[in-house]
Coordinates of C-alpha atoms and ligand atoms in Angstrom, one line a residue:
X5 CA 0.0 0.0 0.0
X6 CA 1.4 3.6 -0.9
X7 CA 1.4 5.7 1.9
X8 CA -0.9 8.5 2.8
X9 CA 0.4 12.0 1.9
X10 CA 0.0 14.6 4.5
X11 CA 0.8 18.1 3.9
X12 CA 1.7 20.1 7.0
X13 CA 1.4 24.1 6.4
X14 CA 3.8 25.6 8.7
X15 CA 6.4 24.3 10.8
X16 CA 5.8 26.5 14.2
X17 CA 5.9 23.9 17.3
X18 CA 2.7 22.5 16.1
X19 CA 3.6 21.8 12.4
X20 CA 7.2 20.1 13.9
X21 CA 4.9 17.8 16.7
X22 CA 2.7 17.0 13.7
X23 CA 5.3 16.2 11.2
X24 CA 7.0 13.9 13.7
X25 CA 3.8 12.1 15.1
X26 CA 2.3 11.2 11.8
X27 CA 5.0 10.7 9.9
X28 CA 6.1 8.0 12.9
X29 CA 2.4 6.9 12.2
X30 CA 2.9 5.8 8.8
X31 CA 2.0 9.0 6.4
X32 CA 4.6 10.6 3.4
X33 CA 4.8 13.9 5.5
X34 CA 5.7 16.8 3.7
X35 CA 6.0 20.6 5.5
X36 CA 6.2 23.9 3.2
X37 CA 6.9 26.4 5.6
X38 CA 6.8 29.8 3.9
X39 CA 9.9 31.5 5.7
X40 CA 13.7 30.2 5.6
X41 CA 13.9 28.4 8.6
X42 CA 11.6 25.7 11.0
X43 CA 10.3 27.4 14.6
X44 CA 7.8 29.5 13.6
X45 CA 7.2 32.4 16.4
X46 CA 10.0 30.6 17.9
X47 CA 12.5 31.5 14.9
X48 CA 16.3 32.9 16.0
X49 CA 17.6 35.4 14.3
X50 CA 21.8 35.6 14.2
X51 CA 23.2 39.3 13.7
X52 CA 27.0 40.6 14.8
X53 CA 28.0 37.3 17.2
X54 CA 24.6 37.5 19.1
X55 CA 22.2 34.7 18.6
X56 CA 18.8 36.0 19.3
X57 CA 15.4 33.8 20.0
X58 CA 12.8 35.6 18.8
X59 CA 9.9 34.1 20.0
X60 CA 9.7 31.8 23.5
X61 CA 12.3 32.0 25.7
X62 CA 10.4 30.0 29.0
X63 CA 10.7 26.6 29.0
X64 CA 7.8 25.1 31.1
X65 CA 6.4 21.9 31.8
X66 CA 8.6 19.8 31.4
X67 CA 6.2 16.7 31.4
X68 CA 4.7 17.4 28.4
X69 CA 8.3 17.6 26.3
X70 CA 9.2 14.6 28.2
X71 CA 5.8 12.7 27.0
X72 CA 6.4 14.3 23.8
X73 CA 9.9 13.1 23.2
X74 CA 8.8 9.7 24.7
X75 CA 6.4 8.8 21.7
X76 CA 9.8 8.6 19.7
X77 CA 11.7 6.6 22.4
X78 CA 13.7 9.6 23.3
X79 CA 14.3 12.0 26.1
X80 CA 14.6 15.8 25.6
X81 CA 17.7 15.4 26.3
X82 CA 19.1 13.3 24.1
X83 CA 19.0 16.4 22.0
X84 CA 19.6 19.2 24.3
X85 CA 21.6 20.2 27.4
X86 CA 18.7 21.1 29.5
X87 CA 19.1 23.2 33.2
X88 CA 17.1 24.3 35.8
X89 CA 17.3 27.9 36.2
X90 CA 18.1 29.3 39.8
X91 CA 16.5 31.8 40.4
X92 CA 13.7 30.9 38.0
X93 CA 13.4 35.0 37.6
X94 CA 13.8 38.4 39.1
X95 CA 10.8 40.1 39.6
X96 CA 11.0 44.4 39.7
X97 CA 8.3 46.5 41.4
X98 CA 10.6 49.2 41.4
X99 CA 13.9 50.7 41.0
X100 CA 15.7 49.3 44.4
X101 CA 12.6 46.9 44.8
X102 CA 13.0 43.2 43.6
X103 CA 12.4 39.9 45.0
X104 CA 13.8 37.0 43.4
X105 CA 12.0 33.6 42.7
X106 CA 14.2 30.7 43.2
X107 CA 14.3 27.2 42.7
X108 CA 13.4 26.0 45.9
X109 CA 9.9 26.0 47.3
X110 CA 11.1 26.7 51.2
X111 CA 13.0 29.9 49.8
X112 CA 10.1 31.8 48.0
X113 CA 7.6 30.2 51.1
X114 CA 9.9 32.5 53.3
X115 CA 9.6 35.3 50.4
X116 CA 5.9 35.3 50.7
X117 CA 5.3 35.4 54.6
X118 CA 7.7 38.1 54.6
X119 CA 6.3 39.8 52.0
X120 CA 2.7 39.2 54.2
X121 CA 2.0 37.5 57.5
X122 CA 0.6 34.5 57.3
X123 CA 1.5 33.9 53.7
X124 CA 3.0 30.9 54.1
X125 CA 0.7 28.7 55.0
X126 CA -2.0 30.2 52.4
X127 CA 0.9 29.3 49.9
X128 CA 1.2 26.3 50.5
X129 CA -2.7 25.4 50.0
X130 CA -3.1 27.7 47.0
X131 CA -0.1 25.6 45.6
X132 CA -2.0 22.1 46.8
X133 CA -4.9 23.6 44.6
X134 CA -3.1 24.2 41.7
X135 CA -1.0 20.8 41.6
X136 CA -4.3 19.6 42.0
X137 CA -5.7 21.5 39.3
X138 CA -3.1 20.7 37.0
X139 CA -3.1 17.0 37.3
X140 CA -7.1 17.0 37.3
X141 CA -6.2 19.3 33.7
X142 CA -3.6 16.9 32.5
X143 CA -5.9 13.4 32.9
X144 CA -9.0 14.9 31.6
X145 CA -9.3 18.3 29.9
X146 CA -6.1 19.2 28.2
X147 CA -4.9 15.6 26.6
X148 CA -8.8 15.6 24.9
X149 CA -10.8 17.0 21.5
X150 CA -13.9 18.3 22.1
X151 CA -16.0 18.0 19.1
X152 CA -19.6 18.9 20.8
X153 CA -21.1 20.9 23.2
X154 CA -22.0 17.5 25.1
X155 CA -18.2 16.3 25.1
X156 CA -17.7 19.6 27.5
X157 CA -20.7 19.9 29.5
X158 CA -20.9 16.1 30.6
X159 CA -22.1 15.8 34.1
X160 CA -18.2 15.0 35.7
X161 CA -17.0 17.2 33.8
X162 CA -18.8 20.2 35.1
X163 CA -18.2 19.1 38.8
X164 CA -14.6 18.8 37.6
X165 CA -14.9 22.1 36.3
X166 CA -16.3 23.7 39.6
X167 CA -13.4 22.3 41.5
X168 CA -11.3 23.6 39.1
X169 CA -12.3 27.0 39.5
X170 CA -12.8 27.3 35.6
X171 CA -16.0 29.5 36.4
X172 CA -14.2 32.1 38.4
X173 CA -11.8 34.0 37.2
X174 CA -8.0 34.6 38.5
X175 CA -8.1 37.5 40.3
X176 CA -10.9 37.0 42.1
X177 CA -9.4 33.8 43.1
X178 CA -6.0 35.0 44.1
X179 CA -7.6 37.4 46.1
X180 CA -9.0 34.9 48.4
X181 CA -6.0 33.8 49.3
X182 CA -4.0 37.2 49.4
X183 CA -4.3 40.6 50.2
X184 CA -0.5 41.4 49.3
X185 CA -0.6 42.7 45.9
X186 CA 3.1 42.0 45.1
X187 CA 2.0 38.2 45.7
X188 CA -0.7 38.2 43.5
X189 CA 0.8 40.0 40.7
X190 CA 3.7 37.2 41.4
X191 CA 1.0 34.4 40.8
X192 CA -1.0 36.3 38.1
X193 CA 1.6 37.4 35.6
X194 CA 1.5 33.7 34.2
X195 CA -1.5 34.4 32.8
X196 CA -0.3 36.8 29.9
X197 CA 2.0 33.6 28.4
X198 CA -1.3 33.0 27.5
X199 CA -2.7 35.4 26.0
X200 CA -5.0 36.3 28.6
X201 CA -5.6 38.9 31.7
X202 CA -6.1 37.7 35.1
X203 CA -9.6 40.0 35.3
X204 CA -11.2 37.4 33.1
X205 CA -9.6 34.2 32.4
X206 CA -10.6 31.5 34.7
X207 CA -9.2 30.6 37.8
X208 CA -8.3 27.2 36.6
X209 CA -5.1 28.6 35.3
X210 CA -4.2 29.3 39.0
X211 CA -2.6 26.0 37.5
X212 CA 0.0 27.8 36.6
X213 CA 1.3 28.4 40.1
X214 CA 2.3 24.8 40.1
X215 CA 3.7 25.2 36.5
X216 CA 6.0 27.9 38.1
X217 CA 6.9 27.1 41.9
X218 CA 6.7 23.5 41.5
X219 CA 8.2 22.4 38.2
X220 CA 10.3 25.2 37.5
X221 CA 11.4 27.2 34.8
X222 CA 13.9 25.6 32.5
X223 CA 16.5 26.7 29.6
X224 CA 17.9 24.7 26.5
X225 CA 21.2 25.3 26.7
X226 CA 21.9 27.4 23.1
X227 CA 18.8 28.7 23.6
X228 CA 14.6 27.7 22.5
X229 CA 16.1 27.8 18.8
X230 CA 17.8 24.2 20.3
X231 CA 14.2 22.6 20.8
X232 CA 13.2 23.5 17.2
X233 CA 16.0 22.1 15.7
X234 CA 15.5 19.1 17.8
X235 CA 11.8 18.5 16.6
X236 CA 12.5 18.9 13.5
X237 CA 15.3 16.7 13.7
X238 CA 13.0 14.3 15.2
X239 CA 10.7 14.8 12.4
X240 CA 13.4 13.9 10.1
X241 CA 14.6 10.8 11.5
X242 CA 11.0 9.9 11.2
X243 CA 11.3 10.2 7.3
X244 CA 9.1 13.9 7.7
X245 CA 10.3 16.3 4.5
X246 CA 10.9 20.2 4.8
X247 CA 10.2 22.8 2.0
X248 CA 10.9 25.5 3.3
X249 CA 10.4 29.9 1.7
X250 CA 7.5 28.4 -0.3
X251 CA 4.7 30.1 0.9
X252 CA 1.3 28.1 0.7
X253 CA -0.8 30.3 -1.7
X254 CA -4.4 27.7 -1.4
X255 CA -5.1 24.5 -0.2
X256 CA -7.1 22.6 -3.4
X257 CA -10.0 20.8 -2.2
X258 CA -11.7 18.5 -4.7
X259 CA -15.0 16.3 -3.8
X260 CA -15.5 17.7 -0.4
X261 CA -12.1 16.2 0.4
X262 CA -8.5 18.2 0.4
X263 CA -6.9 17.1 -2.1
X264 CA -3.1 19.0 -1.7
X265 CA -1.7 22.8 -2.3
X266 CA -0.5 25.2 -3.8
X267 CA 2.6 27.2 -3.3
X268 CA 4.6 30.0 -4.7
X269 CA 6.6 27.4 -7.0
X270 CA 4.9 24.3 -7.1
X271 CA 1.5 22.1 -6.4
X272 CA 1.5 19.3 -4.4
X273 CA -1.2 16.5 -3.9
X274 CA -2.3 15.2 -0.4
X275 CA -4.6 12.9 1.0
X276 CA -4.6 15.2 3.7
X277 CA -3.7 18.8 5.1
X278 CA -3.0 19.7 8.4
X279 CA -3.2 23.8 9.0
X280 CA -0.5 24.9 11.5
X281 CA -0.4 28.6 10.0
X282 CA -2.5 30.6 12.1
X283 CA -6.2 29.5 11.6
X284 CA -8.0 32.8 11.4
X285 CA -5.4 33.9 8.5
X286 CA -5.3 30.5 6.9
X287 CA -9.2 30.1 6.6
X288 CA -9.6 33.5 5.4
X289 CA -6.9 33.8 2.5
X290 CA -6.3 29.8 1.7
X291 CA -9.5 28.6 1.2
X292 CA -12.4 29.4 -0.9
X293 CA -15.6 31.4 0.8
X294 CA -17.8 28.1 0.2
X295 CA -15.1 25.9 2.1
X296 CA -14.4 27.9 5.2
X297 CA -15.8 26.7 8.9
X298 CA -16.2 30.4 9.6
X299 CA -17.3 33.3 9.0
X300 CA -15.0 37.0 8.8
X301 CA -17.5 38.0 11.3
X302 CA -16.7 34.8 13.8
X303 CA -13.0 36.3 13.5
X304 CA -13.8 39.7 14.3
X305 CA -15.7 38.4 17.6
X306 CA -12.9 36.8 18.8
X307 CA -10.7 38.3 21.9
X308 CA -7.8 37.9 20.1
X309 CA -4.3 37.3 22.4
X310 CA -1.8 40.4 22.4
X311 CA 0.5 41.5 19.9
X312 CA 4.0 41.9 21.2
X313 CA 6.4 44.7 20.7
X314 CA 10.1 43.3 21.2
X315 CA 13.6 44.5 21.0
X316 CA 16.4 42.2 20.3
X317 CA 19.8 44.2 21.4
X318 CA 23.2 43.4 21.6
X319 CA 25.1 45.0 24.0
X320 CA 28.8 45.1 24.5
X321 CA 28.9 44.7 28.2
X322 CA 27.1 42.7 30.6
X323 CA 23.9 44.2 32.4
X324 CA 24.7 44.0 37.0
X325 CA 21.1 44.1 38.1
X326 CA 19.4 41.7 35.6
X327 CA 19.5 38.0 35.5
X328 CA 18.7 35.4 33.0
X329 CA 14.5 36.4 33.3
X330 CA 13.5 39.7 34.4
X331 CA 9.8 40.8 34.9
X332 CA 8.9 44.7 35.2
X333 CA 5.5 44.9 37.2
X334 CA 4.1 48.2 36.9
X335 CA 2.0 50.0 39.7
X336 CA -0.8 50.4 37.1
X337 CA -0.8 46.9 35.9
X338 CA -4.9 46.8 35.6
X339 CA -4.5 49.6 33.5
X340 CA -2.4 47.9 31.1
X341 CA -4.1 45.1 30.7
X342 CA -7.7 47.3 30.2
X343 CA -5.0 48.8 27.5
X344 CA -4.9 45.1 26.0
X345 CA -7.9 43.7 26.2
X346 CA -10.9 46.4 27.5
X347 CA -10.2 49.0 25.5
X348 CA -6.9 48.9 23.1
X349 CA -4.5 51.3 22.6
X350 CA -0.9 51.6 23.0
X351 CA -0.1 51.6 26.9
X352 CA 1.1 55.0 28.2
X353 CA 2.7 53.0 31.2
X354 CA 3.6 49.2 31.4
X355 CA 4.7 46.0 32.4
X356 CA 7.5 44.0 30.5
X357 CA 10.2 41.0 30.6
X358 CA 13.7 41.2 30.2
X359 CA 15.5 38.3 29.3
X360 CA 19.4 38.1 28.9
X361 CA 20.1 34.3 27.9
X362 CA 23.1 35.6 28.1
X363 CA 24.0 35.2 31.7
X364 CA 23.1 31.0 31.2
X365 CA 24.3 30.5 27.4
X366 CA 27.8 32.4 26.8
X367 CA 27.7 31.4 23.0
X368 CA 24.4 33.6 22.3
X369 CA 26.1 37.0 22.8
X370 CA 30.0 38.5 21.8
X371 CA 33.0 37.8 24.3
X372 CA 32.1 39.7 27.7
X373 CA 28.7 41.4 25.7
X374 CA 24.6 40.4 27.0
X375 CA 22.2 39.2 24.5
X376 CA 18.9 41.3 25.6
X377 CA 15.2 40.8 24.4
X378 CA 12.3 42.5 25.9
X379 CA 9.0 41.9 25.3
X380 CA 6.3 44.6 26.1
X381 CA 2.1 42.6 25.9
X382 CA 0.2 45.0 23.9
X383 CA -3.1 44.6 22.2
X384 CA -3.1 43.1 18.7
X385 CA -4.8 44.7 15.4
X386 CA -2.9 48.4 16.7
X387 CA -1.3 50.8 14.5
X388 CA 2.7 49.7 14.1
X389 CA 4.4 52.7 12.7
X390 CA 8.0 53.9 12.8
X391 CA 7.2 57.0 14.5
X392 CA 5.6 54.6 17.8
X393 CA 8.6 52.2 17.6
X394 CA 11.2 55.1 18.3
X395 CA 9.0 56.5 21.2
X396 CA 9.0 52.9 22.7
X397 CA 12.0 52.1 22.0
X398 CA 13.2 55.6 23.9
X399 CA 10.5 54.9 26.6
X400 CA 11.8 51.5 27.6
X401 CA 15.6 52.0 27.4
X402 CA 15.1 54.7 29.8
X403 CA 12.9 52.7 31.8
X404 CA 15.5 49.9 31.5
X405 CA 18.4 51.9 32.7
X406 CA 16.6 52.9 35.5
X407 CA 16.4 49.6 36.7
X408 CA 19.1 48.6 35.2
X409 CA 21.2 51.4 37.3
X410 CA 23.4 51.9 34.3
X411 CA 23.8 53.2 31.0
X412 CA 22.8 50.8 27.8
X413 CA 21.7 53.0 24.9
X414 CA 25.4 53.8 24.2
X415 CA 26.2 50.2 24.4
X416 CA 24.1 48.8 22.0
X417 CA 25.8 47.1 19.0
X418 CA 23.2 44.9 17.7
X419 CA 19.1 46.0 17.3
X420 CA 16.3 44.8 15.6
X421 CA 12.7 46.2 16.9
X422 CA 9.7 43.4 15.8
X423 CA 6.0 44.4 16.5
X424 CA 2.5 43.8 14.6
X425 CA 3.6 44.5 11.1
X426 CA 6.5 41.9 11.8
X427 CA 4.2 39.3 13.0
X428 CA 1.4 39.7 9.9
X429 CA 4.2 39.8 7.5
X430 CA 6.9 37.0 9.0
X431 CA 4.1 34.6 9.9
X432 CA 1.0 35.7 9.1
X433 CA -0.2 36.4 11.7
X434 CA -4.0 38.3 11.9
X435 CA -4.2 41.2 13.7
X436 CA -0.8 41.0 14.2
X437 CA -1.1 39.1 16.8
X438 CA 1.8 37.3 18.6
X439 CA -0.1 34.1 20.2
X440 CA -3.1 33.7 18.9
X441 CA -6.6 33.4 20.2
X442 CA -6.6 34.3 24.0
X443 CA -7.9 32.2 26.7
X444 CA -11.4 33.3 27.9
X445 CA -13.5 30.9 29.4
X446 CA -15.8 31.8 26.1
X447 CA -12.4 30.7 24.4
X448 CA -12.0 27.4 26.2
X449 CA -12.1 23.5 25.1
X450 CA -14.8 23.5 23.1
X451 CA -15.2 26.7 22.2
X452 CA -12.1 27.0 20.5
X453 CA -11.9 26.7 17.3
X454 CA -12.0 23.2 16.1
X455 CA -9.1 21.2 14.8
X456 CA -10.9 19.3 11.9
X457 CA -12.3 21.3 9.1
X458 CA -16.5 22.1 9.4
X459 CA -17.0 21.8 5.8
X460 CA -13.9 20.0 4.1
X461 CA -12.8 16.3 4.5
X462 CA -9.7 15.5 5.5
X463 CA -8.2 19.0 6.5
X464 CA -7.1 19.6 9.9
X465 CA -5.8 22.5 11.8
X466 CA -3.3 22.4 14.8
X467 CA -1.2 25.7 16.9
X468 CA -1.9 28.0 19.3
X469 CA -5.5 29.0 18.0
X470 CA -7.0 25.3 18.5
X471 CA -7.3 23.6 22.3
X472 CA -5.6 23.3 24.3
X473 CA -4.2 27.0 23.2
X474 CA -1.1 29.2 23.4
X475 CA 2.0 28.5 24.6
X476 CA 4.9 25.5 23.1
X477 CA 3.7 22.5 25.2
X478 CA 0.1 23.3 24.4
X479 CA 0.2 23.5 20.8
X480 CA 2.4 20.2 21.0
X481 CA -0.3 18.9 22.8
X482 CA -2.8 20.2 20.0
X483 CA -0.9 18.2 17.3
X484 CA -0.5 15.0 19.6
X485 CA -5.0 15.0 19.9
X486 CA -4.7 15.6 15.9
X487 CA -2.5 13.2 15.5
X488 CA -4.6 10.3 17.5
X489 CA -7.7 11.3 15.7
X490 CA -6.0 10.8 12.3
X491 CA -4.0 7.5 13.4
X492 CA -7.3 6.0 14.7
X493 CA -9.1 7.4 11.6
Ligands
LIG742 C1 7.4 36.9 21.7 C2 6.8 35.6 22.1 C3 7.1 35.0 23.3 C4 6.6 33.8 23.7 N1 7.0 33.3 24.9 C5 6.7 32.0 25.2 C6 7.3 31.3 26.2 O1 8.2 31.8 26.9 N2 7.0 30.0 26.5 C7 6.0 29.4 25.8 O2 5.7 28.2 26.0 N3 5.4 30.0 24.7 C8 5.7 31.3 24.4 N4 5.1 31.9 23.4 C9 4.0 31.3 22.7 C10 4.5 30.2 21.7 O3 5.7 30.6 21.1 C11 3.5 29.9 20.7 O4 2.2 29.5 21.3 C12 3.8 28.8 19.7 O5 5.2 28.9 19.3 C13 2.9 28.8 18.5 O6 3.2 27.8 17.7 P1 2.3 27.4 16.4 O7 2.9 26.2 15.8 O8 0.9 27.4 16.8 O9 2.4 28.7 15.5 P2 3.7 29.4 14.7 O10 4.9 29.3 15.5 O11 3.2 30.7 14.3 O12 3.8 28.5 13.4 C14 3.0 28.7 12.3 C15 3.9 28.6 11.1 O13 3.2 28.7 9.9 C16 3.9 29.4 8.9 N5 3.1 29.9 7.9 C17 2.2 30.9 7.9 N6 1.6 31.1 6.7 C18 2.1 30.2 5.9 C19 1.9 29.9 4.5 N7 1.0 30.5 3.8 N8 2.6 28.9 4.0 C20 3.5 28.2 4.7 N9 3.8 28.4 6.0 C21 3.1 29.4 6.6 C22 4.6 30.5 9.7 O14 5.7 31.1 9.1 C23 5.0 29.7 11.0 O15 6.3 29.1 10.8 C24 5.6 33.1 22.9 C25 5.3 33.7 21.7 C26 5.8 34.9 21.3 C27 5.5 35.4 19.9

């Protein structure tokens, strides 16, 4: 029997756990990736000795790589020199006012009570609840399609979904437990990885506490650019094929049934296409009216996740005060995130992360230099002109310096500034967005849009707009219940 042909369209995290699963499964795999290399948001961009990941730079639940990597007979790292980072991050209120998060529990327990009396203790049930969570999440909502209203709302499923708190949302929640607002912001920021703002994205994600305090924060040594190259390495050893700047200009359909694409140079046949380019884009410029699952007007609806706007610098000396993750929590951080997601505009004041990879990975900056990238959540579908990328980039540097308690505009040798224009045109990316479609509780499961095409047979969709949602293990995760359905299919 010939095999199957799949075509995968894209090769962000999702196309790569695709390519690797079904090609392992039996299928002629084939990914056409429109830009020059595999990694999609996570792509790493090399400029004057500095090696610069451009996308995610927190690597997180480590379970899910490892059950990844174990479909293949393999550990993570066999292909990468992974450490535990300690501290996991520095967190700034203010100029001469940071705590630091470490590795061990007992240390950030003693943070918390000292940060409010009795703190502790509450810390230690809120983080029962959310390893709780989290393990309820793992065995039965995250690893699961949902196809139909009645595969979400089934009787133990709903009483799951109480415990889990998925009908509150976080802040309400954390409040409960805290009154200290430096602890809450500590256990809320999560939230933005994805996509979402802790005034209205369920509690469930309180998860994340457990993600964070309990499992640690983690770094591929050479940085997130390593775990692409893995996966598609992966993919490869599977027998998975890589096309790569050959944009995918329609996906033919014939009979109901997908029946291949067509790119920039050439047309391929398929028994089946998988989408990983992002869904709202792909469904509205790859596929014909007649053959889409949604309407423009379902789009528009949508609570899309924030755009980004990020600076990659080089400088030629190493930054004192900043370590390898840096968060910058505003006084106003409500009003930031009304800027995001109530009523969007560019923020006048903000929160942002600092990360120098730097101070783990020598090789990703010059001899005695700091490889800097800083990432500022803003809402998607803004207007990105030159005129607003100067006045942020003055804005933050300043900012940064203040923090930073030293000069770094004079010692900046390498600079690239990437906002919503950047995403649209280097990944497509609707609205501009950076991640996709945010996590509401309207924007949960089921209520995501699905991964198997409404109208066409045989054409799939998997990334960061499908469940389980945004972030690299999830959209792994999203290709590992694609790839099931298809193997049992
Ligand atoms: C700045 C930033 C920081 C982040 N930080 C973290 C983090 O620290 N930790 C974490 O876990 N997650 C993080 N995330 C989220 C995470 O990176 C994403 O959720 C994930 O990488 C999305 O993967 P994906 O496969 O769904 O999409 P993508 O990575 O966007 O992949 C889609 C691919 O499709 C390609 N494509 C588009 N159109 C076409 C076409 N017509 N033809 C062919 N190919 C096409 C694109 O070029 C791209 O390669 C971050 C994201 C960003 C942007």
């Amino acid at each position: 029997m010939p095999k199957r042909k799949v075509i995968v369209i894209g090769s962000g995290f999702g196309g790569l756990a695709a390519a690797g699963l079904l090609a392992r499964g039996g299928f002629d795999v084939t990914v056409i990736e429109k830009n020059e290399q595999a990694g999609g948001r996570a792509s790493v961009w090399k400029k004057d000795g500095f090696t610069f990941d451009m996308g995610p730079s927190w690597y997180l639940m480590p379970d899910v790589f490892e059950k990844f990597f174990a479909e293949f007979g393999k550990k993570p790292q066999d292909y990468m020199d992974l450490v535990r980072l300690d501290p996991s991050y520095r967190v700034f209120f203010d100029k001469d006012d940071y705590v630091d998060i470490s590795a061990d529990l007992e240390k950030n327990l003693d943070l918390f009570e000292e940060l409010e009396a009795g703190a502790k203790e509450k810390m230690k049930e809120y983080l029962k609840l959310s390893k709780y969570e989290y393990d309820i999440a793992m065995k039965d909502f995250i690893y699961k399609d949902y196809k139909h209203l009645t595969d979400f709302f089934k009787p133990k499923l709903i009483v799951e979904g109480t415990k889990l708190h998925m009908f509150k949302k976080l802040d309400d929640f954390a409040k409960r437990f805290f009154k200290s607002e430096k602890i809450r912001k500590i256990l809320e920021y999560t939230i933005v990885f994805l996509g979402g703002s802790p005034y209205d994205s369920p509690a469930l994600y309180s998860l994340m506490s457990h993600v964070d305090f309990n499992m640690g924060v983690w770094f591929p040594k050479g940085g997130m650019g390593k775990l692409v190259e893995a996966m598609q390495k992966i993919a490869e050893e599977q027998g998975a094929k890589f096309v790569f700047k050959e944009p995918v200009e329609k996906i033919l359909v014939a009979n109901g049934k997908a029946a291949g694409v067509k790119t920039s140079k050439n047309k391929y046949d398929a028994d089946l296409v998988v989408v990983n380019a992002d869904y709202a884009w792909a469904e509205q410029n790859l596929i014909d009216k007649k053959h889409r699952s949604y309407s423009q007007k379902y789009w528009e609806k949508r609570k899309i996740a924030p755009s980004a706007y990020l600076l990659f610098l080089g400088l030629n000396k190493p930054l004192k005060r900043f370590i390898h993750h840096n968060l910058y929590f505003d006084p106003k951080w409500d009003k930031h995130f009304d800027d995001i997601f109530k009523k969007p505009k560019w923020p006048k004041n903000f929160s942002y992360y600092v990360s120098c990879i730097s101070k783990t990975d020598k090789t990703s900056a010059i001899k005695g230099g700091e490889n800097v990238f800083v990432l500022i959540p803003v809402a998607a579908g803004l207007k990105d002109e030159e005129k607003i990328r100067q006045y942020y980039f003055d804005k933050t540097i300043e900012h940064m310096e203040k923090l930073a308690g030293e000069n770094i505009r004079d010692h900046i040798i390498a600079k690239r500034i990437f906002a919503h224009n950047d995403f649209s045109n280097r990944y497509n990316a609707y609205k501009g967005t950076a991640l996709g479609l945010a996590h509401t509780l309207k924007q949960t499961a089921v209520f995501r849009p699905k991964h198997e095409s409404k109208k066409v047979k045989n054409l799939y969709y998997t990334g960061h707009y499908n469940h389980p949602g945004i972030g690299v293990p999830m959209v792994i995760i999203s290709s590992q219940i694609i790839s099931k359905m298809l193997l049992s299919s």
